[in-house]
Amino acid sequence: MAVNTTAHKTNYNKTGVWILGARGDIASTLIIGVEALKRGQVSSSGMTTEIPPTSDLDMIGMDDLVIGGLDIVESNLVESARTVGQRSGTFSSDLVKLITPELNIIDQDIICEPEASWEAGISQDNSLNINSFINKLRKNLQKFSEKHQLKHTVVVNLTSSEQLPGDSVSHDTLEGIEQLIMDNRQDLLSPSICYTYAAFQEGCSYINFTPNPGIDLKGLQQLAEQKNLPFYGNDGKTGETLVKTALAPMFLYRNLKILSWEGVNMLGNGDGQTLNDPNCKVAKLRNKANVLDSILGYSPHAGIDINYVPSLGDWKTAWDLIHFQGFLDVKMSMQFTWQGCDSILAAPLVLDMIRLSEFAARHGESGPMKHLAAFFKNPLDCEEMALHPQFQRLLDYVQAHQKNPRPMLADSCCQ
Amino acid sequence: MAVNTTAHKTNYNKTGVWILGARGDIASTLIIGVEALKRGQVSSSGMTTEIPPTSDLDMIGMDDLVIGGLDIVESNLVESARTVGQRSGTFSSDLVKLITPELNIIDQDIICEPEASWEAGISQDNSLNINSFINKLRKNLQKFSEKHQLKHTVVVNLTSSEQLPGDSVSHDTLEGIEQLIMDNRQDLLSPSICYTYAAFQEGCSYINFTPNPGIDLKGLQQLAEQKNLPFYGNDGKTGETLVKTALAPMFLYRNLKILSWEGVNMLGNGDGQTLNDPNCKVAKLRNKANVLDSILGYSPHAGIDINYVPSLGDWKTAWDLIHFQGFLDVKMSMQFTWQGCDSILAAPLVLDMIRLSEFAARHGESGPMKHLAAFFKNPLDCEEMALHPQFQRLLDYVQAHQKNPRPMLADSCCQ
Amino acid sequence: MAVNTTAHKTNYNKTGVWILGARGDIASTLIIGVEALKRGQVSSSGMTTEIPPTSDLDMIGMDDLVIGGLDIVESNLVESARTVGQRSGTFSSDLVKLITPELNIIDQDIICEPEASWEAGISQDNSLNINSFINKLRKNLQKFSEKHQLKHTVVVNLTSSEQLPGDSVSHDTLEGIEQLIMDNRQDLLSPSICYTYAAFQEGCSYINFTPNPGIDLKGLQQLAEQKNLPFYGNDGKTGETLVKTALAPMFLYRNLKILSWEGVNMLGNGDGQTLNDPNCKVAKLRNKANVLDSILGYSPHAGIDINYVPSLGDWKTAWDLIHFQGFLDVKMSMQFTWQGCDSILAAPLVLDMIRLSEFAARHGESGPMKHLAAFFKNPLDCEEMALHPQFQRLLDYVQAHQKNPRPMLADSCCQ
Amino acid sequence: MAVNTTAHKTNYNKTGVWILGARGDIASTLIIGVEALKRGQVSSSGMTTEIPPTSDLDMIGMDDLVIGGLDIVESNLVESARTVGQRSGTFSSDLVKLITPELNIIDQDIICEPEASWEAGISQDNSLNINSFINKLRKNLQKFSEKHQLKHTVVVNLTSSEQLPGDSVSHDTLEGIEQLIMDNRQDLLSPSICYTYAAFQEGCSYINFTPNPGIDLKGLQQLAEQKNLPFYGNDGKTGETLVKTALAPMFLYRNLKILSWEGVNMLGNGDGQTLNDPNCKVAKLRNKANVLDSILGYSPHAGIDINYVPSLGDWKTAWDLIHFQGFLDVKMSMQFTWQGCDSILAAPLVLDMIRLSEFAARHGESGPMKHLAAFFKNPLDCEEMALHPQFQRLLDYVQAHQKNPRPMLADSCCQ
């Protein structure tokens, strides 16, 4: 299946993609993918916006994207792409070589000022000034937009797990949050909150692929509504949780009682290393944990381990043991092993959502894009955790925007 | 959760359950289960009709069932129950002892005339007379119904895999089939076809839990419509295929292309032994094979092995390797191991369908019960192979019959 | 293969088996096993002393054993046997019923004085007097031996994991330990140290199947030498570690470099519950951890998790992921899942060692029985961690005690 | 650990390596490996001759090898190396590019005359003349040896599985075989028999890494003895069987009775494709089958499937289910999944054996090299199938040739 590298029907300007963590594993993979797709070097596997019925929407193509962003890693995209590709064996150095010119161009739009980062501000005698920090973010977005004469920009958060800030009622209103900024409350704000605030102030739609806070704050959602902007999150669903939300309903349908669902995640990438820090693991585990209870309607014994195994690199190996009870109270079990490459699983979802965010913004839709629920471990404002009804929302959304939608591949229904 | 052992609201007569294969593993487990549930010795795990919203339907209870049937195994229910329970460790001999009186009563309604079986007829100088064979079946059903003054009887096919009869246009009409019976065409008929014919002639609803032919013949469906009877099949979905139909849509949603889906089923029960005969394996594998193509819309490389491993007894161990392609054409994989006890998985489905068949018959519904699609590997008249939309049909059916249906457990939906 | 229930050739008195933790899962299973073997109700699977060449040694039979011991659980053997059997499905209540008379007789030799336990002594105003505690242990052993006119007694430690006492140079000499006892040093002694001391003082051989301290103390080994007694430990090797020590040499032979060996142990028995307490997990994990380094000669990245999963009961499920590097530095992997019942795996090892301890004592052998190395995670005074050379020691020992030893089953060697 | 790329102590001439199947997956990987090792681009992982104590033998280095051989695939080494590397992701095209000059030089010594192959001879009007076929083989070997002034040549058979020739008493003597050659008996001879005959006639040592016949014929072994040449085979042990022979003894030691050992091998390389032909599968399965019986001393239910799964390429995924019985006849199970790359596992073994063959030949040793038993599924003249005693033979061999052998890595033994 050929990828839609060009816009379908209409003629409009370019769309900006501003990535927080622009030289990380996912971002590097995404950028390599966009360029490889443009050249027809790879198939569009992994992107749901490339198959019917979603592909029938009038979405932007790969050629319409202008990519830039922030990172605290010096070096450059060519270097990080080569590292990612080699470590995980996901793409060849030949491919990186081929698209080096494009990578170098994108690199010019990646701001790298480690000394201006939140962490640097805190560690250097607590010199962090949150208001200036935000203003700098906004200025960077303005420059990027003006330089490329962008019609719209989607901001995507792909940064590492942060420590959670404290809870506060000030988070519930825009005034409250702006007051916290003025008061320079480093204990109640976080980089991701600032990214979200800056993005909305600059008229950007926003996708939070991380477990970090931001768009879950009601005050920031008010800002999005004021500015008429769409947004969604949190925490991309790429591996074990994806499988869990596809499988758990099966046990419910059959009234097979889950006695225990134990999951072990082994991974060796930067994400794994960060998550080895118990402080950073909190948000992640929180997102993973309540999935089962929500689907099943009761709380089975369940454990989730995340172990850092450096040799695996970007390849996550998850093993789950599901112990369940059937008729006559007989205990049975199921195990699964998931061996996937995190960046390879995550990057196409991000691309899908960039397209769908631009589509929503172009159609004047604002607020949480609940039709993206299937992409997240902890979808905003959505109690539905099972994968299938989540995905049905996307299908319904597509149908609402199409006159003659095609069925999902072979999905022919009998009446 | 307490099981509904008595009828909910109305007062009506008993319902007959006529089991073909009444001393087999599934039937023995079902009968033990019914009696254990009546005594409150076990929970109702495994039965979907015992949890909301399905449990809200006004269905018959365990006390309303009168069980009988056919088998070619001499011996008795107590003996076969003890054997099943010990071999698989699924229920104790204490339990069998406790309900021995009830088992002995049921045994009086199990007809065992091996010399009158189809196979015996064929092997003894081809003396098989199909018309007499059917008349005998009908007379047995009449006697059972009269003896217990049954309001309605559900016939359930739980026999072993048969050799498939030849194809014939005569199967497409009731006249055609009756002509084949008159002509004693042993090559174009089979025991299960006769069971179905006899059941409908006697006004029974019919559930085909096996891969054997019968209700898939248009001519027999005509008979059911004439008699205003509900029916459904084929081939109960209890293990590997159940998981496959829950998982395969996940790969489709994410446009993760299946490169290969290899499944190995190991089992040691009578079913496994029969399936070791390549002739009998045909129907089974046919039902398993087209599931993936139908869900995905393309035909991945896929293999299904069924190996007879005697030591496993009734415990089926299935191992599946799913090799798939993601973004940048990177190959990834998933494996699962399913360790379930076949009879324990099958028996509650049969009970669920007995209740739902009686419910349908009582409400004057006839024809294929498509709301039971989720229970079968190869649901009749239904192109939908994915588990989740299949189960949605049952939910829709329940909703159509209820004024104030409750949600599926925790299934609270966000608007 | 018929079990040797009676002594082979010689006529001698009964042998005592004094079990610390005599109503626990392993002990209950052992006792049920001994009685079932005497009656010929089960095969001798699991006991290496029942197959050649070990079975050729002139060892005691099942009829020669007199069992007694200590436990802090009130109730009785019949009750605990029924509970173990039902929870894990390992033996039927019929079997327990059958041997209830024998269980009740054994129960009369199980001392249960929770109020006199170490823990009770500590919690009650620190009233614990270690010297009295030991004297009580010794008196119990004396009574048991006199009552049954035992020729020899083997003491077996099957208690739960203890907190490790502090290190001390006093542990290195018998005088040192006796001074600690006199000084009532609860911080430097532990129940298991006292059990070992009492056993040796009473002329018993000693097997430590737990990770608890005792016979690893040089001072207690001096006592055993003085008394001319054999002993061995620590920590029975029954599951994941058993497989690890069989497999790891394979990687070494092929120069396949282990990059990471991650192991996850899930179990739901009392052992699992105790090990959920991090203090108690220390000794266990210590024994498991150094196995790989010792076999491989380098320290790969390795993790061991022990998770308490109540629904599994006595069935331990271990999953190991072995990530390794081959030719051209290519990374490959192997996984295994071990699904075994702990007590069923442990009990026959304990029986094997009781027989071999009695054999050693009868032949005047004292000190560590290094030929039992294959039975332990952390064999005393032995650097050899690989399973195969460990087992070779047992074969060598048998050969040294036999004139015409038979080969290990089919183990015919080519010259 | 640095690889020994040069000879240790002595100065001697080059050694020839004549590969049958010189452009196949294993050969390409081996050649890439030799050149990468010479350049220090990779570690010596996978080669047992590179670690103590084997590495202490005075063996030839990588620089001492001159490689040539036969193949029926036209194209060239660069092409086949690139294909192997890309398909399996085992080495980069950068590496192939780097060593292209060396590959082109080796290519000059690879004879490719498909029209002169055995198959071509048979298919073309049965024009095959076995005597001429052999003479051609001999002439090629002579030319290769003279061109490079080789001191000795090791012939290595890496061809695909052949159909087995019929049994014949003529195979048992050299005269018999030579008569079959004279009689042009295509039904009783095969290509591999001719390769072996030609190799010995030309004074070469011989390694049969395939399941094909040849050196198992007594008549050819007589020839080797006459010519004073070492040899060994059959069928390299690289995956599932390797694990099986490491694990099965564990069950024997513990008297855990194997009830069933089911193995499923999935592979997508040329080997997998050939083995899809039932005729070719015979020899392979024969080698795998008798391993268990030989180790255990009884014949458990055991099945071995080999399935061709193209998308896996050279990556073999094997899944084994081991069902076993322990104490009280309780059934337990173990599963393992092996995910290895066949060529990567095989190539270093072949290199190890080339070195050890040259060593043996140099030391005047002739006959079967039983110290190589650990490398083969079906080691010649050896009843020992367990991995550990097999490997012990290599250690014993090394010790016999060394004055001060070092221990196997950390293998410190306690006395």
mmCIF file of C-alpha atoms in Angstrom, chain D residues 234-371:
data_model
loop_
_atom_site.group_PDB
_atom_site.id
_atom_site.type_symbol
_atom_site.label_atom_id
_atom_site.label_comp_id
_atom_site.label_asym_id
_atom_site.label_seq_id
_atom_site.Cartn_x
_atom_site.Cartn_y
_atom_site.Cartn_z
ATOM 1 C CA ASN D 234 26.645 -35.632 11.801
ATOM 2 C CA ASP D 235 24.302 -32.673 11.853
ATOM 3 C CA GLY D 236 25.404 -29.604 13.775
ATOM 4 C CA LYS D 237 23.658 -29.074 17.103
ATOM 5 C CA THR D 238 22.712 -25.417 17.186
ATOM 6 C CA GLY D 239 19.279 -24.867 18.670
ATOM 7 C CA GLU D 240 16.427 -26.885 20.104
ATOM 8 C CA THR D 241 18.437 -30.105 20.332
ATOM 9 C CA LEU D 242 21.268 -28.258 22.057
ATOM 10 C CA VAL D 243 18.887 -27.092 24.776
ATOM 11 C CA LYS D 244 17.233 -30.493 24.953
ATOM 12 C CA THR D 245 20.517 -32.276 25.616
ATOM 13 C CA ALA D 246 21.393 -29.759 28.331
ATOM 14 C CA LEU D 247 18.014 -29.989 30.056
ATOM 15 C CA ALA D 248 16.925 -33.618 29.757
ATOM 16 C CA PRO D 249 19.569 -34.905 32.228
ATOM 17 C CA MET D 250 18.132 -32.561 34.872
ATOM 18 C CA PHE D 251 14.845 -34.463 34.761
ATOM 19 C CA LEU D 252 16.692 -37.775 34.938
ATOM 20 C CA TYR D 253 18.773 -36.715 37.960
ATOM 21 C CA ARG D 254 15.630 -35.855 39.877
ATOM 22 C CA ASN D 255 13.663 -38.898 38.695
ATOM 23 C CA LEU D 256 11.075 -36.527 37.224
ATOM 24 C CA LYS D 257 9.434 -38.717 34.632
ATOM 25 C CA ILE D 258 8.948 -37.088 31.226
ATOM 26 C CA LEU D 259 5.342 -37.698 30.144
ATOM 27 C CA SER D 260 5.616 -35.770 26.913
ATOM 28 C CA TRP D 261 8.208 -33.557 25.251
ATOM 29 C CA GLU D 262 6.749 -31.701 22.300
ATOM 30 C CA GLY D 263 8.928 -29.475 20.156
ATOM 31 C CA VAL D 264 7.932 -27.087 17.404
ATOM 32 C CA ASN D 265 10.603 -25.542 15.191
ATOM 33 C CA MET D 266 9.733 -22.593 13.008
ATOM 34 C CA LEU D 267 12.233 -21.301 10.516
ATOM 35 C CA GLY D 268 12.213 -19.406 7.270
ATOM 36 C CA ASN D 269 15.589 -19.994 5.659
ATOM 37 C CA GLY D 270 16.577 -22.297 2.825
ATOM 38 C CA ASP D 271 16.958 -25.102 5.319
ATOM 39 C CA GLY D 272 13.339 -24.616 6.376
ATOM 40 C CA GLN D 273 12.182 -24.666 2.780
ATOM 41 C CA THR D 274 14.060 -27.869 2.004
ATOM 42 C CA LEU D 275 12.756 -29.510 5.152
ATOM 43 C CA ASN D 276 9.208 -28.749 4.058
ATOM 44 C CA ASP D 277 9.788 -31.593 1.608
ATOM 45 C CA PRO D 278 8.948 -34.698 3.661
ATOM 46 C CA ASN D 279 11.617 -36.733 1.842
ATOM 47 C CA CYS D 280 14.324 -34.406 3.060
ATOM 48 C CA LYS D 281 12.915 -34.159 6.565
ATOM 49 C CA VAL D 282 13.526 -37.853 7.265
ATOM 50 C CA ALA D 283 17.222 -37.665 8.082
ATOM 51 C CA LYS D 284 16.811 -34.510 10.146
ATOM 52 C CA LEU D 285 14.017 -35.832 12.307
ATOM 53 C CA ARG D 286 15.826 -39.131 12.772
ATOM 54 C CA ASN D 287 18.739 -37.264 14.328
ATOM 55 C CA LYS D 288 16.527 -35.241 16.612
ATOM 56 C CA ALA D 289 14.290 -38.104 17.698
ATOM 57 C CA ASN D 290 16.512 -40.581 19.458
ATOM 58 C CA VAL D 291 18.205 -37.981 21.634
ATOM 59 C CA LEU D 292 15.658 -38.167 24.438
ATOM 60 C CA ASP D 293 15.388 -41.946 24.557
ATOM 61 C CA SER D 294 19.126 -42.236 24.752
ATOM 62 C CA ILE D 295 19.480 -39.759 27.613
ATOM 63 C CA LEU D 296 16.480 -40.895 29.652
ATOM 64 C CA GLY D 297 16.618 -44.645 29.164
ATOM 65 C CA TYR D 298 12.938 -44.814 28.223
ATOM 66 C CA SER D 299 10.807 -43.469 25.387
ATOM 67 C CA PRO D 300 8.495 -40.666 26.426
ATOM 68 C CA HIS D 301 5.731 -39.441 24.139
ATOM 69 C CA ALA D 302 7.598 -36.926 22.006
ATOM 70 C CA GLY D 303 6.804 -34.975 18.892
ATOM 71 C CA ILE D 304 8.961 -32.779 16.722
ATOM 72 C CA ASP D 305 7.459 -30.429 14.163
ATOM 73 C CA ILE D 306 9.439 -28.403 11.651
ATOM 74 C CA ASN D 307 7.314 -25.641 10.095
ATOM 75 C CA TYR D 308 8.414 -23.344 7.302
ATOM 76 C CA VAL D 309 7.598 -19.738 8.260
ATOM 77 C CA PRO D 310 9.120 -17.523 5.573
ATOM 78 C CA SER D 311 8.960 -14.224 7.439
ATOM 79 C CA LEU D 312 11.345 -15.510 10.115
ATOM 80 C CA GLY D 313 14.202 -15.714 7.642
ATOM 81 C CA ASP D 314 17.238 -17.229 9.301
ATOM 82 C CA TRP D 315 15.791 -16.749 12.784
ATOM 83 C CA LYS D 316 14.570 -20.020 14.156
ATOM 84 C CA THR D 317 11.915 -19.914 16.844
ATOM 85 C CA ALA D 318 11.552 -23.190 18.696
ATOM 86 C CA TRP D 319 8.949 -23.801 21.374
ATOM 87 C CA ASP D 320 9.095 -26.868 23.562
ATOM 88 C CA LEU D 321 6.540 -28.096 26.045
ATOM 89 C CA ILE D 322 7.868 -30.546 28.623
ATOM 90 C CA HIS D 323 5.193 -32.311 30.636
ATOM 91 C CA PHE D 324 6.569 -34.305 33.541
ATOM 92 C CA GLN D 325 5.521 -36.211 36.613
ATOM 93 C CA GLY D 326 6.909 -35.694 40.093
ATOM 94 C CA PHE D 327 6.298 -36.880 43.622
ATOM 95 C CA LEU D 328 2.837 -38.310 44.315
ATOM 96 C CA ASP D 329 2.527 -38.582 40.513
ATOM 97 C CA VAL D 330 1.719 -34.876 40.235
ATOM 98 C CA LYS D 331 1.992 -33.508 36.691
ATOM 99 C CA MET D 332 4.007 -30.334 36.161
ATOM 100 C CA SER D 333 5.319 -28.557 33.097
ATOM 101 C CA MET D 334 8.077 -26.443 31.661
ATOM 102 C CA GLN D 335 8.143 -24.519 28.412
ATOM 103 C CA PHE D 336 10.979 -22.842 26.606
ATOM 104 C CA THR D 337 11.242 -20.609 23.589
ATOM 105 C CA TRP D 338 14.516 -20.416 21.701
ATOM 106 C CA GLN D 339 14.977 -17.479 19.359
ATOM 107 C CA GLY D 340 18.289 -17.848 17.621
ATOM 108 C CA CYS D 341 19.746 -17.114 14.242
ATOM 109 C CA ASP D 342 20.791 -20.376 12.657
ATOM 110 C CA SER D 343 23.801 -19.193 10.670
ATOM 111 C CA ILE D 344 25.084 -17.156 13.577
ATOM 112 C CA LEU D 345 24.910 -20.219 15.811
ATOM 113 C CA ALA D 346 26.347 -22.603 13.237
ATOM 114 C CA ALA D 347 29.237 -20.634 11.723
ATOM 115 C CA PRO D 348 31.427 -20.411 14.844
ATOM 116 C CA LEU D 349 31.031 -24.150 15.502
ATOM 117 C CA VAL D 350 32.288 -24.833 12.001
ATOM 118 C CA LEU D 351 35.266 -22.544 12.609
ATOM 119 C CA ASP D 352 35.972 -24.291 15.917
ATOM 120 C CA MET D 353 35.953 -27.658 14.193
ATOM 121 C CA ILE D 354 38.137 -26.528 11.289
ATOM 122 C CA ARG D 355 40.757 -25.527 13.820
ATOM 123 C CA LEU D 356 40.411 -28.731 15.814
ATOM 124 C CA SER D 357 40.490 -30.879 12.656
ATOM 125 C CA GLU D 358 43.696 -29.242 11.500
ATOM 126 C CA PHE D 359 45.103 -29.714 14.995
ATOM 127 C CA ALA D 360 44.218 -33.397 14.967
ATOM 128 C CA ALA D 361 45.587 -33.936 11.464
ATOM 129 C CA ARG D 362 48.822 -32.130 12.392
ATOM 130 C CA HIS D 363 49.186 -34.424 15.404
ATOM 131 C CA GLY D 364 48.690 -37.511 13.283
ATOM 132 C CA GLU D 365 45.329 -38.385 14.798
ATOM 133 C CA SER D 366 42.933 -40.296 12.569
ATOM 134 C CA GLY D 367 39.407 -41.689 12.825
ATOM 135 C CA PRO D 368 36.323 -40.183 14.418
ATOM 136 C CA MET D 369 37.061 -37.113 16.539
ATOM 137 C CA LYS D 370 34.809 -38.124 19.417
ATOM 138 C CA HIS D 371 35.912 -35.084 21.385
#
